[in-house]
Short mmCIF file of C-alpha atoms and ligand atoms in Angstrom, two decimals:
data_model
loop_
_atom_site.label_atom_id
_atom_site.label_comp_id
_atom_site.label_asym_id
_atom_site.label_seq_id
_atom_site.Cartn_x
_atom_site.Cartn_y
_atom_site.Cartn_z
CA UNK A 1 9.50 82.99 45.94
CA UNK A 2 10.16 85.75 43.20
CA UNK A 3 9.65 84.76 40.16
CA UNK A 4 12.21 86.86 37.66
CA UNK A 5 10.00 87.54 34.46
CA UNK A 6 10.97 87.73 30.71
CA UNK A 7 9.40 88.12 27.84
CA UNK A 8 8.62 85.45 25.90
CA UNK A 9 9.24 84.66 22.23
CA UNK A 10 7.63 82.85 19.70
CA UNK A 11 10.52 82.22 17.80
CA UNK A 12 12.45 78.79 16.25
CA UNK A 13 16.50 79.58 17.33
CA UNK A 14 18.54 79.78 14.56
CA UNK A 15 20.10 76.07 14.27
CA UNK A 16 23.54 76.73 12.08
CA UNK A 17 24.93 74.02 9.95
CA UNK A 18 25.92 71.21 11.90
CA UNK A 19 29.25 71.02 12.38
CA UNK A 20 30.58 67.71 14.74
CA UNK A 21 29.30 63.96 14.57
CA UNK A 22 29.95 61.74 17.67
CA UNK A 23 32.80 59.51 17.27
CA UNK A 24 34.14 60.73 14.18
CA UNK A 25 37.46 62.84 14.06
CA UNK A 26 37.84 63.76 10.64
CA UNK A 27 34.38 65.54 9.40
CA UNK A 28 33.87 67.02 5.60
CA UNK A 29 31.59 70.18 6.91
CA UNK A 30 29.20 70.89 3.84
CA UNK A 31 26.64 72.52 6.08
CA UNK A 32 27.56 75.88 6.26
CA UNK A 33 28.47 77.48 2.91
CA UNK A 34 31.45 78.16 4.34
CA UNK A 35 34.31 79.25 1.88
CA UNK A 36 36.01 76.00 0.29
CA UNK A 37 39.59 77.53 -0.16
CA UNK A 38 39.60 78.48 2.99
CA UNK A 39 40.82 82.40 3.36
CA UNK A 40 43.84 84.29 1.43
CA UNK A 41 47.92 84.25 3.02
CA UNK A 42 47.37 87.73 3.38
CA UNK A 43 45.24 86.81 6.19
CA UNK A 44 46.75 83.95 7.53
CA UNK A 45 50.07 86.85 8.06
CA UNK A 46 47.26 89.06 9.53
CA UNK A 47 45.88 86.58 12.37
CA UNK A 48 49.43 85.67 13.32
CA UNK A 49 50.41 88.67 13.88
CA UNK A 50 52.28 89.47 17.18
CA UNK A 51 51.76 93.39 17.24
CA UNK A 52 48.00 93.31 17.43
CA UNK A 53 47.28 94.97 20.64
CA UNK A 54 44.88 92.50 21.97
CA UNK A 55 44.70 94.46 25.02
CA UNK A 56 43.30 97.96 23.35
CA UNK A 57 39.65 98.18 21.99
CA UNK A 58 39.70 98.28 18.33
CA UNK A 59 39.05 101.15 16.07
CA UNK A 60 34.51 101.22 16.79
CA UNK A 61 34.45 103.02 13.80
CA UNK A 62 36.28 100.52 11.13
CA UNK A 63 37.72 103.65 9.89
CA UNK A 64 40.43 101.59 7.51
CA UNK A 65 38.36 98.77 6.45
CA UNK A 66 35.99 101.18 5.60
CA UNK A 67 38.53 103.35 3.72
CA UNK A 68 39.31 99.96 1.94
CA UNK A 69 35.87 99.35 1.07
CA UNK A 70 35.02 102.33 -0.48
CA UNK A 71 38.22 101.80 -2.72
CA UNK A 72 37.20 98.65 -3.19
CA UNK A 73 33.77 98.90 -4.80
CA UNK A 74 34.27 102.54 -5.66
CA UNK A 75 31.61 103.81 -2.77
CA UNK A 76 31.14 106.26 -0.24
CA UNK A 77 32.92 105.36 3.14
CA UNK A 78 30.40 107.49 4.89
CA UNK A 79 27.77 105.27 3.91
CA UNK A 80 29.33 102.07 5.27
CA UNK A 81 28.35 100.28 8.57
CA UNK A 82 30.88 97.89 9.43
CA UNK A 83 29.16 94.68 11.42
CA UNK A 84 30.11 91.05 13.71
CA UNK A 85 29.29 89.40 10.92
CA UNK A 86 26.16 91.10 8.44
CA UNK A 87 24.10 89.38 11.10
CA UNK A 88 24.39 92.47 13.14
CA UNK A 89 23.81 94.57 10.66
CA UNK A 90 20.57 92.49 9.87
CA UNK A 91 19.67 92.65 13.88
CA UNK A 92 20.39 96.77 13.86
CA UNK A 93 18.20 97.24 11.06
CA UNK A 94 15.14 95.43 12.61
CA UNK A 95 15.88 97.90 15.80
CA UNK A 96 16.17 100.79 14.17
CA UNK A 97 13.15 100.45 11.87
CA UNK A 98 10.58 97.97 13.15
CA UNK A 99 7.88 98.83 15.96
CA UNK A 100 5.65 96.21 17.65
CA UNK A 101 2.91 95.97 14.84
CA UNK A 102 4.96 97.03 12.04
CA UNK A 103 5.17 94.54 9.08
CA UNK A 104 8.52 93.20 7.62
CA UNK A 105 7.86 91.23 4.29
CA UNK A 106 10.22 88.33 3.71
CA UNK A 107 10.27 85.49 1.18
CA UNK A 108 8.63 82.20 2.10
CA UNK A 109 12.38 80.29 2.09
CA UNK A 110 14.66 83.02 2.88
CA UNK A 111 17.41 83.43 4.94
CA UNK A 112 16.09 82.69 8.48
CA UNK A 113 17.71 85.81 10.64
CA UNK A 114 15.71 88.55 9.00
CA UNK A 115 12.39 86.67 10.45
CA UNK A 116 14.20 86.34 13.52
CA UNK A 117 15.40 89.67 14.33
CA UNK A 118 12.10 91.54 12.80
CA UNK A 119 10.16 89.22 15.62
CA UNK A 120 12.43 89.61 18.69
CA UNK A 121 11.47 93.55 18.27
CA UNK A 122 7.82 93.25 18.23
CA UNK A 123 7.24 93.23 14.44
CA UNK A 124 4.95 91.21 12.06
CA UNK A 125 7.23 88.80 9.97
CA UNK A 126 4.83 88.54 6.37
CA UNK A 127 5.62 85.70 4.20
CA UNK A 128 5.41 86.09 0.58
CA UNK A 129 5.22 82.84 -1.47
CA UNK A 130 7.89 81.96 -3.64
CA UNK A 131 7.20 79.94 -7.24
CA UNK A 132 9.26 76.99 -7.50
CA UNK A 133 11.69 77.96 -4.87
CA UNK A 134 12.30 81.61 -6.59
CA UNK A 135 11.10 84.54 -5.05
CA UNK A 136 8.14 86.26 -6.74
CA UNK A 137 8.35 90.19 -7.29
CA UNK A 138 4.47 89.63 -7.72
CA UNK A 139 4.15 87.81 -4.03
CA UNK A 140 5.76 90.44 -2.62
CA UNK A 141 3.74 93.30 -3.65
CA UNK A 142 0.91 91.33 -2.95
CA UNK A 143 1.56 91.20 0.62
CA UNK A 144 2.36 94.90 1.26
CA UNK A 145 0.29 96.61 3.37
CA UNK A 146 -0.14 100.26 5.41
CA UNK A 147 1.97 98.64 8.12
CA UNK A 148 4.83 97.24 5.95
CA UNK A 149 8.12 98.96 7.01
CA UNK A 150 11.08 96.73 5.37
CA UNK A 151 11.43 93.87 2.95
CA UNK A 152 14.15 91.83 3.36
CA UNK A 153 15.66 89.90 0.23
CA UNK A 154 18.84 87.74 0.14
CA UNK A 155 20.01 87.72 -3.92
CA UNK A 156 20.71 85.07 -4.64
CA UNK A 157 18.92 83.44 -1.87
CA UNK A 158 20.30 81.16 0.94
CA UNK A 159 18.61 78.14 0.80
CA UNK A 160 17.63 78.03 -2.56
CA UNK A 161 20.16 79.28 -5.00
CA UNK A 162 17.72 81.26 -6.74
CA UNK A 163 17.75 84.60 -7.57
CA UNK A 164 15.98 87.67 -9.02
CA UNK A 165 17.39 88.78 -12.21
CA UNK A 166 18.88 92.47 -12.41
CA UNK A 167 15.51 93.25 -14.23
CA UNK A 168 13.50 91.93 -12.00
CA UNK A 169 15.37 93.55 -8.80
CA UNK A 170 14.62 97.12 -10.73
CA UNK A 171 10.81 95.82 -11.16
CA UNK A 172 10.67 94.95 -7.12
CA UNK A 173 12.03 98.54 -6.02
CA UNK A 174 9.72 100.45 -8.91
CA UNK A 175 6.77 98.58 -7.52
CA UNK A 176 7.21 98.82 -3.74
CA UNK A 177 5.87 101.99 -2.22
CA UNK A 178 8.55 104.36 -1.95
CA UNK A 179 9.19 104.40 1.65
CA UNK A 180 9.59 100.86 2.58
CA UNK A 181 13.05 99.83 2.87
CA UNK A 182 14.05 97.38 0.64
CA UNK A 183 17.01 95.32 2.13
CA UNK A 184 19.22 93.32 -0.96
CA UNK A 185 21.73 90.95 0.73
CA UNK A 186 24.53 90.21 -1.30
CA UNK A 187 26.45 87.46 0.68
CA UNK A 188 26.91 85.73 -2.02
CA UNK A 189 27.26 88.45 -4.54
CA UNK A 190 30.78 87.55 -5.53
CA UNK A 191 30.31 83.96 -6.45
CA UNK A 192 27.88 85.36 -9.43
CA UNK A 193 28.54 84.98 -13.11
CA UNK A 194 25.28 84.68 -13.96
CA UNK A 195 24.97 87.26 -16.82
CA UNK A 196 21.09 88.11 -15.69
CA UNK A 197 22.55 89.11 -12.42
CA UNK A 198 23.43 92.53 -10.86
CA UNK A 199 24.65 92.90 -7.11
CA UNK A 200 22.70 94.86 -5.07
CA UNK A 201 25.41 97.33 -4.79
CA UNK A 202 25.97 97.58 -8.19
CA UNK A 203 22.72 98.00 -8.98
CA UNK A 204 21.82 100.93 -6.12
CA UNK A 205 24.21 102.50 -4.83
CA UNK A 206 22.62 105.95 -4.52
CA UNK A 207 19.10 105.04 -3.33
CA UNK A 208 17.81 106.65 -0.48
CA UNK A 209 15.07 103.42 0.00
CA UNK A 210 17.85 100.42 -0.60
CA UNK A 211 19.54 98.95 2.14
CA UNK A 212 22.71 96.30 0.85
CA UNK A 213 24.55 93.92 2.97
CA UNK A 214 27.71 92.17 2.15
CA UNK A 215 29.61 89.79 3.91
CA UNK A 216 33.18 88.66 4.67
CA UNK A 217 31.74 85.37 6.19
CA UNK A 218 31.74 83.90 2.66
CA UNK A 219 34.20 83.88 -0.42
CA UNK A 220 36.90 85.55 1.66
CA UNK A 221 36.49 82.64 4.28
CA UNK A 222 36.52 84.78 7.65
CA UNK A 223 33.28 83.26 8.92
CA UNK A 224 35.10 82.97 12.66
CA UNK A 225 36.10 86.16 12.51
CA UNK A 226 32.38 87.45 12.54
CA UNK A 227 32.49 90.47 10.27
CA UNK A 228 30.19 92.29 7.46
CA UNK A 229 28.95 95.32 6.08
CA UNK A 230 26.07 97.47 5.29
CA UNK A 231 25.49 99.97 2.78
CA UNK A 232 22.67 102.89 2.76
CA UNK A 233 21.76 106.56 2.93
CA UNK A 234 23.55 108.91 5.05
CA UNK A 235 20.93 109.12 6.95
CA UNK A 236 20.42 105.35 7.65
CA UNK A 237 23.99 105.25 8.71
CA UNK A 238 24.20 107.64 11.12
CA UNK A 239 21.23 106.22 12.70
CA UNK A 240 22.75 103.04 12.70
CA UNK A 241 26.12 104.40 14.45
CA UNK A 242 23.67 105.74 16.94
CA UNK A 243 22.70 102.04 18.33
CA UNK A 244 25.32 100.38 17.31
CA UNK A 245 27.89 98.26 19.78
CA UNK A 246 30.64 100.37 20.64
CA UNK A 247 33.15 97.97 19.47
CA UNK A 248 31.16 95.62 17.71
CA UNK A 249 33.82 94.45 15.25
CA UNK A 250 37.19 93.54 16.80
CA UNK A 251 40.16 94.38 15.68
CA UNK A 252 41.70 91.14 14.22
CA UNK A 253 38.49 91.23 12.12
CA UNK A 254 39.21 94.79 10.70
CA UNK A 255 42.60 94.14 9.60
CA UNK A 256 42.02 90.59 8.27
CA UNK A 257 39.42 91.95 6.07
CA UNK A 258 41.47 94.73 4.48
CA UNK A 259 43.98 92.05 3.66
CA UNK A 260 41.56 89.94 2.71
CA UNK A 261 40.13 92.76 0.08
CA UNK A 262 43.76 93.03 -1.46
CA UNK A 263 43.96 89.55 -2.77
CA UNK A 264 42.07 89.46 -5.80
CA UNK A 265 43.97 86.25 -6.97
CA UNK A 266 42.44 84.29 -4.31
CA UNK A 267 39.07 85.52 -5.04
CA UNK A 268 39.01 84.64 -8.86
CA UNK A 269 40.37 81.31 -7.66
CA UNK A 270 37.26 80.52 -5.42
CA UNK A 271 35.17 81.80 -8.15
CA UNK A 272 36.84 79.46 -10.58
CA UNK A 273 36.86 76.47 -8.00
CA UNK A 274 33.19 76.82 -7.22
CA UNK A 275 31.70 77.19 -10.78
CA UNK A 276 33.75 74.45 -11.70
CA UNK A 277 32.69 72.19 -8.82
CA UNK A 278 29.16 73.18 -8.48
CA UNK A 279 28.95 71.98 -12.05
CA UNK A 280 30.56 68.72 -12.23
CA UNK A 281 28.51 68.30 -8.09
CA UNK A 282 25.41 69.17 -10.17
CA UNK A 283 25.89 67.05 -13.19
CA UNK A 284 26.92 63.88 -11.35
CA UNK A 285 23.78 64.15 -8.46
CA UNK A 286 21.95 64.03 -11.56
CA UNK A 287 22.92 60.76 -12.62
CA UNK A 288 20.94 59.59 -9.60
CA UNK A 289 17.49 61.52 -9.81
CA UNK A 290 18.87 63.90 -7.47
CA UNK A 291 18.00 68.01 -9.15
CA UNK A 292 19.57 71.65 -8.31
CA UNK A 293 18.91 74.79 -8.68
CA UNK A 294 21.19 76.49 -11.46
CA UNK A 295 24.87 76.66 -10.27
CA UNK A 296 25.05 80.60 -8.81
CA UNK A 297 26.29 80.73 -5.24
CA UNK A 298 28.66 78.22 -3.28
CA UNK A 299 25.66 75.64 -2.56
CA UNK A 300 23.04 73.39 -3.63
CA UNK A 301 20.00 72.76 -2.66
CA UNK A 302 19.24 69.02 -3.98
CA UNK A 303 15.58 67.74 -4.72
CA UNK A 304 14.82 64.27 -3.88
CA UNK A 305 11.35 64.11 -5.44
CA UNK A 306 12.42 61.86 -8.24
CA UNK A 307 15.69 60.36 -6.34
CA UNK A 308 15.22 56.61 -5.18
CA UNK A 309 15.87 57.74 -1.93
CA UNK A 310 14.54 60.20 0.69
CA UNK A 311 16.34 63.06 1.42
CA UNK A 312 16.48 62.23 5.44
CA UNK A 313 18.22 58.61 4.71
CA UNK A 314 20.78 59.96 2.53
CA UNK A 315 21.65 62.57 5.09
CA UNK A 316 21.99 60.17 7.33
CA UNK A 317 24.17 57.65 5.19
CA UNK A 318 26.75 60.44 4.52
CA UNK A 319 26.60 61.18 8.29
CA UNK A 320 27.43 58.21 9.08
CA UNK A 321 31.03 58.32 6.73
CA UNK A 322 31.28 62.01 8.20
CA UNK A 323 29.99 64.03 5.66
CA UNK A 324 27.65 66.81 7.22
CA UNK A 325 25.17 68.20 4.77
CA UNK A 326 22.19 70.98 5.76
CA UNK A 327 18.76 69.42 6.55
CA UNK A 328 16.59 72.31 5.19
CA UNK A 329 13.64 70.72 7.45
CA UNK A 330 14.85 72.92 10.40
CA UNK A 331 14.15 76.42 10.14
CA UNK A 332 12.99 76.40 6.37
CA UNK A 333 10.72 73.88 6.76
CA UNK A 334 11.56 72.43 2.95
CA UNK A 335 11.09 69.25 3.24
CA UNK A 336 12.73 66.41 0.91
CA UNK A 337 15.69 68.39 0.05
CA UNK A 338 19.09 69.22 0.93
CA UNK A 339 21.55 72.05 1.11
CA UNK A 340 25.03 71.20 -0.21
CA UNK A 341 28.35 73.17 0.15
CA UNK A 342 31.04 73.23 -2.53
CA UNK A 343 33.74 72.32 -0.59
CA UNK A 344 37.51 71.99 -1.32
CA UNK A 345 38.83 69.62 -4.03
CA UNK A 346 39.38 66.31 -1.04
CA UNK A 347 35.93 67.43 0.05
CA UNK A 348 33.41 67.16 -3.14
CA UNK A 349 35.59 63.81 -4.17
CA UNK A 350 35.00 62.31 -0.64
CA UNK A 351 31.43 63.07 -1.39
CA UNK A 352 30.76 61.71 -5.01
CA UNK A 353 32.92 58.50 -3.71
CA UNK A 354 30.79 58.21 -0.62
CA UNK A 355 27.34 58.73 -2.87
CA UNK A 356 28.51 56.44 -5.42
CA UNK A 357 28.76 53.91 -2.45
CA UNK A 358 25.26 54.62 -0.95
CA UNK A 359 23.66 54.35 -4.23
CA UNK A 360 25.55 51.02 -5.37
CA UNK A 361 23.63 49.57 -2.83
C1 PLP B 401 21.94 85.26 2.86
C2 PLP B 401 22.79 85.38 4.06
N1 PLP B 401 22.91 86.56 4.67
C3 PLP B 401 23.68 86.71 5.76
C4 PLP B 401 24.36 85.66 6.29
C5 PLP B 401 25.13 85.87 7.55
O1 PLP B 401 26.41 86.15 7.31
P1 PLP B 401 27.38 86.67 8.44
O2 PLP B 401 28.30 85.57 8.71
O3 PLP B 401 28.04 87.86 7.81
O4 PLP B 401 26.57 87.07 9.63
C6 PLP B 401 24.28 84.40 5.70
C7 PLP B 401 24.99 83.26 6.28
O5 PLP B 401 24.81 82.13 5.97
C8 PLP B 401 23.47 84.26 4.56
O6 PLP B 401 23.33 83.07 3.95
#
């Protein structure tokens, strides 16, 4: 018999926020940092829209979302990659710049798809330690090496909340050698009032050795609709629009996120709604021994070291009344602690009432 060979991968798959229990209907999803007003009307007009010619590939070139971008944070549309989801853009990267050999530095806790991707093409995936769940300029240059092609850095990071302060993103791009790419993901960039902090893309917008990637998967709530960008030199792009999916961003996605740009109401709203949740979440897990990070993006990630329970039963108590929180065990391998979404208004009260049950017992 022929055997049909493959190769073979030493890679964990990417386990995404759970999002079902068995034998419960009506779940609160906290798992997934997914946006907790859900997306703008613009949108909602958008996606019902019965002239959207399902039946013709979209625009492979995002030309008006990219127009809209550029508007939008006052860059150059040439310089914009338009993604399904900033995954892709994360997974093109990797291909274009990483051999079999090649290093990619990431952060001990970060964001588990840049150590995916930099493996599945061969390359070395170099963790730098983080101190107290914050990523260390001083790790990273530590761990740099002949072979080191790309360092990959989501600011403010997904698990941990943390993030590198504007000053200390300028110190990690002055101390890097000059031509490694240095790769700032701003997913969360628009749920930061953090005075210390500067976007990536505000920060550098004209340099040849900085990658950025943004998201629509996040405060504008189009998660389903898989869609993101990347931002970087000319010459970056064009190589990138070389091995890119012909129509890697459909067309439902295009125009929902142009709408979705207009609405700056509904962003200040979830801005608003999040700091103001993330706060009073943070304050009142407090009251039980359970810590956070400083509020900065749309999650949490609790610390049960001093709570009077373990991490794993409380999960599993709010499981059981439906409430779906991120075990940071898979994939990050943080043990003891758990990743909470600010969710809508119902969402967070459901939670404190349901905590305020588990702990009364
Ligand atoms: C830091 C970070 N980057 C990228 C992504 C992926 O976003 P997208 O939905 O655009 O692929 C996520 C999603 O959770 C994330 O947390």
């Amino acid at each position: 018999m022929t055997t049909i060979r493959f190769k073979k991968f030493n890679i964990e798959a990417y386990k995404p926020g759970k999002s079902s229990i068995k034998k419960i209907k009506q779940i609160v999803k906290l798992s997934a940092n997914e946006s907790a007003l859900g997306v703008s009307s613009r949108v909602k007009k958008i996606v019902s829209n019965k002239s959207i010619k399902f039946f013709k590939y979209p625009d492979g070139k995002s030309t008006e979302l990219r127009n809209q971008i550029s508007k939008k944070f006052n860059c150059d549309k040439n310089k914009i990659i338009c993604g399904a989801g900033s995954d892709e853009i994360i997974q093109m990267l990797c291909q274009l710049f990483l051999k079999p050999q090649d290093e990619a530095i990431v952060p001990q806790f970060s964001f588990l798809m840049y150590r995916i991707y930099a493996k599945i093409v061969g390359a070395n995936v170099i963790f730098a330690k983080e101190k107290k769940f914050k990523v260390s300029v001083s790790e990273i240059i530590k761990k740099v090496s002949k072979k080191t092609k790309i360092v990959f850095l989501a600011n403010p990071n997904n698990p941990t909340g943390t993030y590198l302060t504007k000053l200390e993103l300028i110190e990690l791009r002055k101390k890097l050698r000059e031509n490694i790419l240095l790769v700032v993901d701003d997913a969360y960039a628009e749920y930061m009032k953090n005075r210390d902090y500067k976007s990536g893309l505000d920060l550098f917008k004209n340099k040849e050795n900085i990658f950025i990637l943004r998201t629509f998967s996040k405060i504008y709530g189009l998660s389903s609709l898989r869609i993101g960008w990347g931002y970087g030199s000319r010459r970056i792009i064009d190589a990138l629009n070389i091995i890119k999916p012909p129509f890697n961003v459909n067309e439902v996605a295009q125009k929902a996120a142009v709408e979705s740009l207009k609405d700056n109401k509904f962003v200040s709203r979830s801005i608003k709604h999040n700091i103001f949740y993330a706060t009073k979440l943070k304050d009142f897990l407090n009251n039980y021994n359970i810590s956070s990070n400083n509020v900065s993006a749309n999650f949490l990630l609790l610390d049960f070291a001093k709570c009077k329970f373990k991490a794993k039963y409380f999960y599993k108590k709010l499981k059981m009344k439906g409430i779906i929180l991120r075990s940071t065990e898979d994939g990050y391998k943080i043990k003891n602690m758990l990743r909470l979404t600010i969710g809508s208004k119902k969402e967070n009260l459901k939670f404190m009432k349901v905590t305020e049950s588990i702990f009364r017992k």
